[in-house]
Short mmCIF file of C-alpha atoms in Angstrom, two decimals:
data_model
loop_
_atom_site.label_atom_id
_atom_site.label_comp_id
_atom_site.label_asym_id
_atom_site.label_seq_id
_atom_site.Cartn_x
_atom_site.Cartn_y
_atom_site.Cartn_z
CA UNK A 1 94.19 89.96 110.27
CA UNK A 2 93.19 86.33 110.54
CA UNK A 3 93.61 83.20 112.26
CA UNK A 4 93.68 80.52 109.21
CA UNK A 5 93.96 77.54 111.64
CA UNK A 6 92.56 76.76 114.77
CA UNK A 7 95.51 76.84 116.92
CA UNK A 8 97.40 78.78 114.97
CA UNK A 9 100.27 81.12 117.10
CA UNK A 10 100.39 83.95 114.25
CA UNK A 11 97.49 85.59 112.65
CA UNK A 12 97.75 86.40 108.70
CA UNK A 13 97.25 89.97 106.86
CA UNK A 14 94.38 89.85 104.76
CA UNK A 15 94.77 90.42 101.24
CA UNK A 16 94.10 92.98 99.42
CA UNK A 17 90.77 93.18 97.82
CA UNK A 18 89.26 91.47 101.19
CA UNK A 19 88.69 92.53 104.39
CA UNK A 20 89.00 90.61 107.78
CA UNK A 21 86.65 91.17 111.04
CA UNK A 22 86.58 89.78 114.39
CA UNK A 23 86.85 85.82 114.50
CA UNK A 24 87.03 84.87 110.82
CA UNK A 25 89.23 82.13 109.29
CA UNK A 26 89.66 83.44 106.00
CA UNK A 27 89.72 86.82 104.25
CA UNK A 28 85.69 88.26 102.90
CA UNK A 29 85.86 89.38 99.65
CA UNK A 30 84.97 93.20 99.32
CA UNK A 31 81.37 93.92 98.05
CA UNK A 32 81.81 94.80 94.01
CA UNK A 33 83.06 97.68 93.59
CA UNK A 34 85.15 98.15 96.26
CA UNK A 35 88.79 97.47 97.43
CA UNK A 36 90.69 97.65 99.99
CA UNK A 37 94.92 97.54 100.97
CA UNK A 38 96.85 94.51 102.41
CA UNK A 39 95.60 94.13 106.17
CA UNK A 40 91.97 96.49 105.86
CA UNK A 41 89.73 95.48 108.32
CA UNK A 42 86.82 97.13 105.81
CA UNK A 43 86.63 97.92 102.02
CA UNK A 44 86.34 101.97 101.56
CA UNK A 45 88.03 102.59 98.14
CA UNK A 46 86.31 102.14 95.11
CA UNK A 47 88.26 99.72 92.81
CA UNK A 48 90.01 100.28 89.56
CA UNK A 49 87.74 101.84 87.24
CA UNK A 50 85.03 103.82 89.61
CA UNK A 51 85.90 107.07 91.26
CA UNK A 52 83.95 108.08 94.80
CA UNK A 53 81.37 109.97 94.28
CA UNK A 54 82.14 112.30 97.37
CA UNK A 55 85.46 111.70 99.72
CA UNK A 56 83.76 112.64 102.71
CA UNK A 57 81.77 110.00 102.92
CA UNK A 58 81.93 107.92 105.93
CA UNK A 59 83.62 104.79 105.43
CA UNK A 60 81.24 102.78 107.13
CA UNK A 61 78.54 104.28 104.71
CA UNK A 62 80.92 103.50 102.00
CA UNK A 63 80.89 99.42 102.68
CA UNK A 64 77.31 99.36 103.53
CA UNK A 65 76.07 101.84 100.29
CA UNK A 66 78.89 100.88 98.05
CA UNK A 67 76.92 101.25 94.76
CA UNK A 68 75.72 104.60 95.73
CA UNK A 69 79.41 105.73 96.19
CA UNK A 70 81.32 104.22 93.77
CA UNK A 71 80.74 105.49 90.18
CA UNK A 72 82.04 104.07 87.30
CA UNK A 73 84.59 106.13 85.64
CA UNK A 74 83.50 108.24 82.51
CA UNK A 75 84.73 107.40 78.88
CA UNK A 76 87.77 109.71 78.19
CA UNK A 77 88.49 109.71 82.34
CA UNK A 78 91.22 107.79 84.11
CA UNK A 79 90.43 105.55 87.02
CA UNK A 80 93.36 103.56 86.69
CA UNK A 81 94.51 104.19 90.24
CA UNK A 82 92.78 102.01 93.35
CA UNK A 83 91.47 104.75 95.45
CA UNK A 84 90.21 107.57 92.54
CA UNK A 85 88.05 110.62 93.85
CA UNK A 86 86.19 112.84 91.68
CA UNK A 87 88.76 115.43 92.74
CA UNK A 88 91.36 112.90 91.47
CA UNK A 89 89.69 111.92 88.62
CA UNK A 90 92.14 112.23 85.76
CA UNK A 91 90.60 114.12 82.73
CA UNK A 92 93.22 113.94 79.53
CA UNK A 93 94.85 116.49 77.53
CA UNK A 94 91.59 118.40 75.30
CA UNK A 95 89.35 117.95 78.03
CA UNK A 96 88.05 120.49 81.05
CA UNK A 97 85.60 120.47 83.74
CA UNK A 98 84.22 123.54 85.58
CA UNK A 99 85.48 122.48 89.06
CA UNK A 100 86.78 119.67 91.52
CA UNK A 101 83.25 118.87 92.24
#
């Protein structure tokens, strides 16, 4: 959450796509290319379109390394969902992969 005004007797969710931390007046912007939900104090998903690399990252390793965890999804794969894992990764009808990983 944030405090938008000085003064102000509520504090607001941030949005999704940002992230809030201590004592800010306004929502940060994730670091491309991440996301985050409604209220996330940090950005740990990758965005629509990239997949994480490996889901047990840390998410403070995530936001600081996000280019090394976030991969952009292959042709023929769907990463149409916020929040895609390789073991989520959606491969279509003709296609196969070896394993999860």
């Amino acid at each position: 959450t944030y405090q938008h005004e000085m003064g102000a007797t509520r504090c607001r969710d941030c949005d999704g796509g940002h992230y809030c931390t201590e004592g800010v007046s306004a929502p940060l912007p994730c670091p491309h290319p991440l996301g985050s939900g409604r209220g996330s104090v940090t950005c740990s998903v990758c965005k629509r379109d990239y997949y994480l690399l490996d889901s047990s990252a840390e998410p403070a390793d995530i936001f600081e390394n996000p280019t090394r965890h976030c991969k952009r999804c292959p042709p023929d794969a769907d990463c149409s969902a916020r929040g895609t894992t390789l073991e989520t990764l959606g491969v279509p009808p003709g296609f196969w992969r070896a394993s999860n990983l």
